[in-house]
Amino acid sequence: MPQNVRGVVAREQGKPVTVETVVVPDPGPGEAVVKIQACGVCHTDLHYREGGINDEFPFLLGHEAAGVVESVGDGVVDLEPGDYVVLNWRAVCGVCRACKKGKPHLCFDTHNAAQAMTLTDGTELSPALGIGAFIEKTLVHSGQCTKVDPNVPAQVAGLLGCGVMAGLGAAVNTGQVGRGDSVAVIGCGGVGDASIAGSALAGATTIVAVDTDPRKLDWAKQFGATHTCNAREQDPVEFIRSVTDGNGADVVVEAVGRPETYKQAFYARDLAGTVVLVGVPTPDLNAPEIPLIDYFARGGALKSSWYGDCLPSRDFPMYVDLHMQGRFPLDKFVTETIALDEVESAFDKMHSGDVLRSVVVL
């Protein structure tokens, strides 16, 4: 029987979200219903509310979540009720051109649930990133459920579902940070700090954190930054060069998504270095004006990082295990835990830079 549960809905662009009754159908073939235990408040959810992703309102927000499988549909063989999972938005198809090339982390046709969740009047909801997890129970494709160690708290494990994995993967997977490398991270919110923590884990010896907020620079030190630069007081490019023997960093992660900070990242890297764009730009932004000769003369690579180029089935369990071993500080990303009806106020705190992550605990 379909279930009525409470969920956070964005009905109109730019308007405050509301907690509404949502109808969750029984899982169909290949689907699963997951009882959500915790879900992080990610900037992407705010993008949805503001119409920065698309205009398919109303949205069921939330996607950075962990919980327990309640039921599964026909044909699901690798998941069963009671499994503890982190939800992901890269349920690989296995048959697209990326998957056939052996690059499932770039899957171009990821799976989502076929059925829609609705409001009580039958209005279909668009779940954020195909998940919709600011809710007591959600319907997803079974491939969106990644089993992890059940001993890790949900408010910690769920963060791998988006922001932490995006930043961590931008450094480790996309940027391929290695032992002895120098790294600069521009923008030290949750994603940027995850890049810093990932770079430290990978063995980088110089890690420069760049931001305009002293609080965020202090947080960055907790995740492994060896140097900090307040971009209001110092030129980031000059500072990064000054602490890398005048050369620039081997890898620069841009975690803001702005033309001006991307231009800084471009010129702050070493010759033949790598720039990784993980900050999500809004559709109205254009590339910065950089002479074409500079692209040629500086060499190296300019990359975008989608979901940290992660493969959830490989990466989520590994980083949960590293956290449980005390080697990756997932818990440091959680600034506060909140209730379902506090999501709108959490957006305000996130916008003002008061938190790394607010996490809804159900």
Short mmCIF file of C-alpha atoms in Angstrom, two decimals:
data_model
loop_
_atom_site.label_atom_id
_atom_site.label_comp_id
_atom_site.label_asym_id
_atom_site.label_seq_id
_atom_site.Cartn_x
_atom_site.Cartn_y
_atom_site.Cartn_z
CA MET A 1 0.00 0.00 0.00
CA PRO A 2 1.23 3.54 -0.73
CA GLN A 3 2.40 5.41 2.38
CA ASN A 4 1.80 9.01 3.43
CA VAL A 5 4.91 10.59 4.94
CA ARG A 6 6.28 14.06 5.68
CA GLY A 7 8.68 15.66 3.21
CA VAL A 8 10.21 19.05 2.36
CA VAL A 9 8.82 20.51 -0.86
CA ALA A 10 9.78 23.56 -2.93
CA ARG A 11 6.57 24.55 -4.70
CA GLU A 12 7.74 27.77 -6.38
CA GLN A 13 11.01 29.34 -7.45
CA GLY A 14 12.63 31.38 -4.69
CA LYS A 15 9.83 30.76 -2.19
CA PRO A 16 10.37 29.21 1.26
CA VAL A 17 10.10 25.43 1.39
CA THR A 18 7.25 23.72 3.22
CA VAL A 19 6.80 20.39 4.98
CA GLU A 20 4.03 18.53 3.15
CA THR A 21 2.38 15.14 3.08
CA VAL A 22 3.95 13.05 0.33
CA VAL A 23 2.58 9.82 -1.09
CA VAL A 24 5.27 7.16 -1.53
CA PRO A 25 4.20 4.19 -3.70
CA ASP A 26 5.21 0.61 -3.10
CA PRO A 27 8.46 -0.21 -4.91
CA GLY A 28 8.08 -1.46 -8.46
CA PRO A 29 10.57 -3.57 -10.42
CA GLY A 30 14.12 -2.51 -9.63
CA GLU A 31 13.03 -0.03 -6.96
CA ALA A 32 13.39 0.30 -3.19
CA VAL A 33 11.75 2.27 -0.41
CA VAL A 34 14.29 3.59 2.10
CA LYS A 35 13.50 4.88 5.57
CA ILE A 36 15.68 7.97 5.86
CA GLN A 37 17.65 8.42 9.08
CA ALA A 38 19.62 11.55 8.18
CA CYS A 39 20.08 13.90 5.23
CA GLY A 40 22.58 16.73 4.80
CA VAL A 41 21.51 20.19 3.64
CA CYS A 42 23.49 20.68 0.43
CA HIS A 43 23.85 23.82 -1.66
CA THR A 44 22.42 21.90 -4.61
CA ASP A 45 19.06 21.77 -2.81
CA LEU A 46 19.13 25.55 -2.58
CA HIS A 47 19.93 25.66 -6.30
CA TYR A 48 16.80 23.60 -6.94
CA ARG A 49 14.68 25.92 -4.81
CA GLU A 50 16.04 28.95 -6.66
CA GLY A 51 15.39 27.41 -10.09
CA GLY A 52 19.11 27.13 -10.83
CA ILE A 53 18.85 23.48 -11.94
CA ASN A 54 15.60 23.41 -13.91
CA ASP A 55 12.01 24.58 -13.60
CA GLU A 56 10.31 21.25 -12.94
CA PHE A 57 8.53 22.43 -9.78
CA PRO A 58 7.42 21.25 -7.30
CA PHE A 59 10.62 19.64 -6.06
CA LEU A 60 11.04 17.12 -3.28
CA LEU A 61 14.35 18.32 -1.87
CA GLY A 62 17.20 16.43 -0.19
CA HIS A 63 19.67 13.93 -1.61
CA GLU A 64 22.66 13.56 0.76
CA ALA A 65 21.24 10.77 2.88
CA ALA A 66 21.61 7.49 4.71
CA GLY A 67 18.95 5.12 5.97
CA VAL A 68 17.60 1.60 6.07
CA VAL A 69 15.93 -0.28 3.22
CA GLU A 70 12.29 -0.95 4.10
CA SER A 71 11.12 -2.85 1.01
CA VAL A 72 12.27 -3.76 -2.49
CA GLY A 73 10.50 -4.45 -5.76
CA ASP A 74 10.67 -7.36 -8.16
CA GLY A 75 14.02 -8.19 -9.67
CA VAL A 76 16.12 -6.67 -6.90
CA VAL A 77 18.70 -9.27 -5.95
CA ASP A 78 21.54 -7.38 -4.26
CA LEU A 79 19.48 -5.50 -1.68
CA GLU A 80 17.04 -6.56 0.99
CA PRO A 81 14.99 -5.02 3.80
CA GLY A 82 17.18 -4.06 6.75
CA ASP A 83 20.23 -3.13 4.68
CA TYR A 84 21.92 0.09 5.84
CA VAL A 85 22.66 2.29 2.84
CA VAL A 86 23.95 5.64 1.64
CA LEU A 87 21.93 6.98 -1.27
CA ASN A 88 23.71 8.00 -4.46
CA TRP A 89 22.76 9.73 -7.68
CA ARG A 90 25.03 7.63 -9.86
CA ALA A 91 23.26 4.28 -10.20
CA VAL A 92 25.25 3.14 -13.21
CA CYS A 93 23.41 1.61 -16.14
CA GLY A 94 26.21 -0.70 -17.32
CA VAL A 95 25.32 -0.30 -21.00
CA CYS A 96 25.94 3.33 -22.02
CA ARG A 97 29.05 4.27 -23.99
CA ALA A 98 30.93 5.34 -20.84
CA CYS A 99 30.14 2.09 -19.04
CA LYS A 100 31.11 0.04 -22.10
CA LYS A 101 34.46 1.84 -22.15
CA GLY A 102 35.09 0.70 -18.57
CA LYS A 103 34.37 4.17 -17.13
CA PRO A 104 31.20 3.63 -15.09
CA HIS A 105 32.09 6.65 -12.93
CA LEU A 106 31.10 8.72 -15.98
CA CYS A 107 27.85 6.82 -16.65
CA PHE A 108 25.66 8.92 -18.97
CA ASP A 109 22.37 7.14 -18.28
CA THR A 110 22.09 6.60 -14.54
CA HIS A 111 19.00 4.94 -13.09
CA ASN A 112 16.22 6.58 -11.08
CA ALA A 113 12.92 5.23 -9.79
CA ALA A 114 10.36 4.82 -12.58
CA GLN A 115 7.39 5.74 -10.40
CA ALA A 116 6.70 9.22 -9.11
CA MET A 117 6.12 10.33 -5.55
CA THR A 118 3.22 12.77 -5.34
CA LEU A 119 1.40 15.24 -3.16
CA THR A 120 -1.96 14.05 -1.80
CA ASP A 121 -3.76 15.77 -4.69
CA GLY A 122 -1.81 13.69 -7.20
CA THR A 123 0.71 16.37 -8.20
CA GLU A 124 3.92 14.63 -9.20
CA LEU A 125 7.11 15.69 -7.43
CA SER A 126 10.54 16.06 -9.00
CA PRO A 127 13.00 14.50 -6.53
CA ALA A 128 16.30 16.37 -6.18
CA LEU A 129 18.98 14.48 -8.10
CA GLY A 130 16.50 11.64 -8.50
CA ILE A 131 16.45 11.01 -4.74
CA GLY A 132 14.33 13.41 -2.66
CA ALA A 133 15.51 12.63 0.87
CA PHE A 134 14.22 15.42 3.12
CA ILE A 135 11.48 12.95 3.88
CA GLU A 136 10.66 10.13 6.28
CA LYS A 137 10.75 7.53 3.49
CA THR A 138 11.71 7.84 -0.15
CA LEU A 139 11.44 5.78 -3.33
CA VAL A 140 14.62 5.24 -5.35
CA HIS A 141 16.10 2.84 -7.85
CA SER A 142 17.80 -0.02 -6.05
CA GLY A 143 21.09 0.93 -7.72
CA GLN A 144 20.96 4.22 -5.83
CA CYS A 145 21.46 2.31 -2.56
CA THR A 146 25.06 1.66 -1.55
CA LYS A 147 25.54 -0.64 1.44
CA VAL A 148 28.05 0.53 4.05
CA ASP A 149 29.14 -0.42 7.57
CA PRO A 150 26.02 -0.04 9.76
CA ASN A 151 28.14 1.11 12.70
CA VAL A 152 28.76 4.55 11.21
CA PRO A 153 26.14 7.16 12.26
CA ALA A 154 23.71 8.15 9.52
CA GLN A 155 24.42 11.89 9.90
CA VAL A 156 28.04 11.11 9.07
CA ALA A 157 27.64 8.42 6.41
CA GLY A 158 25.05 10.35 4.44
CA LEU A 159 27.49 13.17 3.67
CA LEU A 160 29.28 10.87 1.24
CA GLY A 161 26.11 10.93 -0.85
CA CYS A 162 27.03 14.29 -2.35
CA GLY A 163 29.10 17.17 -0.95
CA VAL A 164 31.94 15.35 0.77
CA MET A 165 32.31 12.86 -2.06
CA ALA A 166 32.23 15.67 -4.63
CA GLY A 167 35.09 17.53 -2.96
CA LEU A 168 37.08 14.49 -1.95
CA GLY A 169 36.78 12.98 -5.40
CA ALA A 170 37.64 16.27 -7.13
CA ALA A 171 41.07 16.08 -5.52
CA VAL A 172 41.73 12.35 -5.45
CA ASN A 173 39.88 11.04 -8.51
CA THR A 174 39.69 13.99 -10.92
CA GLY A 175 42.83 15.90 -9.89
CA GLN A 176 44.73 12.70 -9.06
CA VAL A 177 46.54 14.34 -6.17
CA GLY A 178 49.47 12.19 -5.09
CA ARG A 179 52.24 11.99 -2.54
CA GLY A 180 54.35 15.13 -2.31
CA ASP A 181 52.02 17.21 -4.46
CA SER A 182 51.11 20.82 -3.81
CA VAL A 183 47.40 21.63 -3.84
CA ALA A 184 45.39 24.83 -3.61
CA VAL A 185 41.67 24.87 -2.87
CA ILE A 186 39.68 28.01 -3.64
CA GLY A 187 36.45 28.11 -1.63
CA CYS A 188 36.48 26.38 1.74
CA GLY A 189 32.92 25.35 2.39
CA GLY A 190 31.99 21.71 2.80
CA VAL A 191 33.08 20.71 -0.72
CA GLY A 192 36.34 22.64 -0.55
CA ASP A 193 37.21 21.25 2.87
CA ALA A 194 36.53 17.76 1.56
CA SER A 195 39.06 18.45 -1.19
CA ILE A 196 41.52 19.53 1.47
CA ALA A 197 40.90 16.41 3.57
CA GLY A 198 41.20 14.22 0.47
CA SER A 199 44.47 15.87 -0.53
CA ALA A 200 45.88 15.28 2.95
CA LEU A 201 44.77 11.65 2.80
CA ALA A 202 46.45 11.26 -0.60
CA GLY A 203 49.78 12.55 0.74
CA ALA A 204 49.93 16.15 -0.50
CA THR A 205 52.58 18.05 1.46
CA THR A 206 51.52 21.63 0.67
CA ILE A 207 47.79 22.38 0.88
CA VAL A 208 46.70 26.00 0.48
CA ALA A 209 43.20 27.03 1.53
CA VAL A 210 41.77 30.20 -0.06
CA ASP A 211 38.60 31.96 1.08
CA THR A 212 37.31 35.39 2.10
CA ASP A 213 35.86 34.21 5.43
CA PRO A 214 38.31 33.78 8.35
CA ARG A 215 35.98 31.21 9.94
CA LYS A 216 36.23 29.00 6.89
CA LEU A 217 39.99 29.30 6.83
CA ASP A 218 40.09 28.15 10.45
CA TRP A 219 37.92 25.17 9.52
CA ALA A 220 40.23 24.39 6.61
CA LYS A 221 43.15 23.97 8.99
CA GLN A 222 41.23 21.23 10.80
CA PHE A 223 41.03 19.26 7.57
CA GLY A 224 44.73 19.50 6.73
CA ALA A 225 45.44 22.90 5.16
CA THR A 226 49.08 23.82 5.69
CA HIS A 227 48.64 27.43 4.54
CA THR A 228 45.68 29.80 4.42
CA CYS A 229 45.01 32.88 2.30
CA ASN A 230 42.30 35.45 2.94
CA ALA A 231 41.50 36.61 -0.59
CA ARG A 232 40.21 39.95 0.73
CA GLU A 233 43.65 40.75 2.08
CA GLN A 234 46.07 38.98 -0.26
CA ASP A 235 46.19 38.13 -3.95
CA PRO A 236 45.55 34.36 -4.03
CA VAL A 237 47.67 33.73 -7.11
CA GLU A 238 50.69 35.50 -5.66
CA PHE A 239 50.21 33.80 -2.29
CA ILE A 240 49.94 30.30 -3.79
CA ARG A 241 53.06 30.90 -5.83
CA SER A 242 54.90 32.25 -2.79
CA VAL A 243 54.44 28.98 -0.88
CA THR A 244 55.21 26.73 -3.85
CA ASP A 245 58.71 28.01 -4.70
CA GLY A 246 57.25 30.53 -7.12
CA ASN A 247 55.80 27.83 -9.34
CA GLY A 248 52.13 27.49 -8.49
CA ALA A 249 50.33 24.39 -7.25
CA ASP A 250 50.33 21.01 -8.97
CA VAL A 251 46.56 20.83 -8.56
CA VAL A 252 44.13 23.72 -7.98
CA VAL A 253 40.55 22.86 -7.02
CA GLU A 254 38.01 25.61 -7.71
CA ALA A 255 35.09 25.00 -5.35
CA VAL A 256 33.20 28.27 -5.87
CA GLY A 257 31.95 28.15 -9.44
CA ARG A 258 32.63 31.79 -10.37
CA PRO A 259 34.56 33.17 -13.40
CA GLU A 260 36.83 35.32 -11.25
CA THR A 261 37.85 32.47 -8.97
CA TYR A 262 38.28 30.12 -11.91
CA LYS A 263 40.68 32.65 -13.46
CA GLN A 264 42.63 32.71 -10.20
CA ALA A 265 42.78 28.91 -10.24
CA PHE A 266 44.04 28.94 -13.83
CA TYR A 267 46.97 31.22 -13.06
CA ALA A 268 47.71 29.72 -9.63
CA ARG A 269 48.65 26.30 -11.03
CA ASP A 270 52.14 25.23 -12.01
CA LEU A 271 53.09 24.75 -15.65
CA ALA A 272 51.49 21.48 -16.80
CA GLY A 273 49.42 21.51 -13.61
CA THR A 274 45.75 20.69 -13.28
CA VAL A 275 42.71 22.84 -12.56
CA VAL A 276 39.60 21.05 -11.31
CA LEU A 277 36.25 22.84 -11.40
CA VAL A 278 33.91 21.33 -8.81
CA GLY A 279 32.04 24.50 -7.81
CA VAL A 280 28.74 24.53 -9.71
CA PRO A 281 28.23 27.69 -11.80
CA THR A 282 24.80 29.16 -12.38
CA PRO A 283 23.60 29.06 -16.01
CA ASP A 284 24.11 32.80 -16.53
CA LEU A 285 27.88 32.73 -15.92
CA ASN A 286 30.46 32.70 -18.72
CA ALA A 287 34.09 31.65 -18.85
CA PRO A 288 36.60 34.33 -17.82
CA GLU A 289 38.56 36.21 -20.45
CA ILE A 290 41.89 34.42 -20.71
CA PRO A 291 44.13 34.82 -23.78
CA LEU A 292 44.10 31.64 -25.85
CA ILE A 293 47.91 31.68 -25.93
CA ASP A 294 47.90 31.22 -22.15
CA TYR A 295 45.94 27.98 -22.47
CA PHE A 296 48.56 26.72 -24.88
CA ALA A 297 51.62 28.07 -23.10
CA ARG A 298 50.71 26.82 -19.64
CA GLY A 299 49.83 23.29 -20.77
CA GLY A 300 48.40 20.89 -18.25
CA ALA A 301 44.75 20.00 -17.84
CA LEU A 302 41.48 21.81 -17.18
CA LYS A 303 38.90 19.41 -15.79
CA SER A 304 35.37 19.45 -14.48
CA SER A 305 34.52 17.03 -11.69
CA TRP A 306 31.07 15.42 -11.73
CA TYR A 307 30.27 13.91 -8.33
CA GLY A 308 33.98 13.69 -7.68
CA ASP A 309 34.21 11.18 -10.55
CA CYS A 310 33.22 8.62 -7.94
CA LEU A 311 31.91 5.10 -8.27
CA PRO A 312 29.63 4.78 -5.23
CA SER A 313 29.90 0.99 -4.93
CA ARG A 314 33.68 1.32 -4.71
CA ASP A 315 34.15 4.62 -2.91
CA PHE A 316 31.41 4.92 -0.27
CA PRO A 317 32.30 1.75 1.69
CA MET A 318 36.02 2.55 1.47
CA TYR A 319 35.70 6.06 2.91
CA VAL A 320 33.30 4.89 5.59
CA ASP A 321 35.91 2.31 6.59
CA LEU A 322 38.65 4.97 6.60
CA HIS A 323 36.47 7.11 8.84
CA MET A 324 35.88 4.23 11.24
CA GLN A 325 39.65 3.72 11.36
CA GLY A 326 40.14 7.38 12.31
CA ARG A 327 41.86 8.23 9.04
CA PHE A 328 39.18 10.39 7.39
CA PRO A 329 37.27 12.88 9.59
CA LEU A 330 33.72 12.69 8.22
CA ASP A 331 32.28 13.78 11.56
CA LYS A 332 34.05 17.16 11.41
CA PHE A 333 31.81 18.23 8.55
CA VAL A 334 28.67 18.13 10.71
CA THR A 335 28.11 21.57 12.23
CA GLU A 336 24.60 20.93 13.56
CA THR A 337 21.73 18.47 13.47
CA ILE A 338 18.24 19.80 12.83
CA ALA A 339 14.65 18.67 12.38
CA LEU A 340 12.76 18.33 9.10
CA ASP A 341 10.95 21.64 9.54
CA GLU A 342 14.22 23.57 9.98
CA VAL A 343 15.51 23.16 6.42
CA GLU A 344 14.58 26.70 5.38
CA SER A 345 16.56 28.19 8.29
CA ALA A 346 19.45 25.89 7.40
CA PHE A 347 19.49 27.42 3.90
CA ASP A 348 19.89 30.84 5.52
CA LYS A 349 22.81 29.62 7.65
CA MET A 350 24.46 28.00 4.66
CA HIS A 351 24.07 31.16 2.56
CA SER A 352 25.69 33.27 5.28
CA GLY A 353 28.55 30.79 5.78
CA ASP A 354 27.66 29.90 9.35
CA VAL A 355 27.82 26.13 8.85
CA LEU A 356 29.74 23.49 6.98
CA ARG A 357 26.81 21.11 7.06
CA SER A 358 23.44 21.16 8.73
CA VAL A 359 22.09 17.63 8.83
CA VAL A 360 18.42 16.72 9.15
CA VAL A 361 17.98 13.81 11.56
CA LEU A 362 14.70 11.93 11.39
#
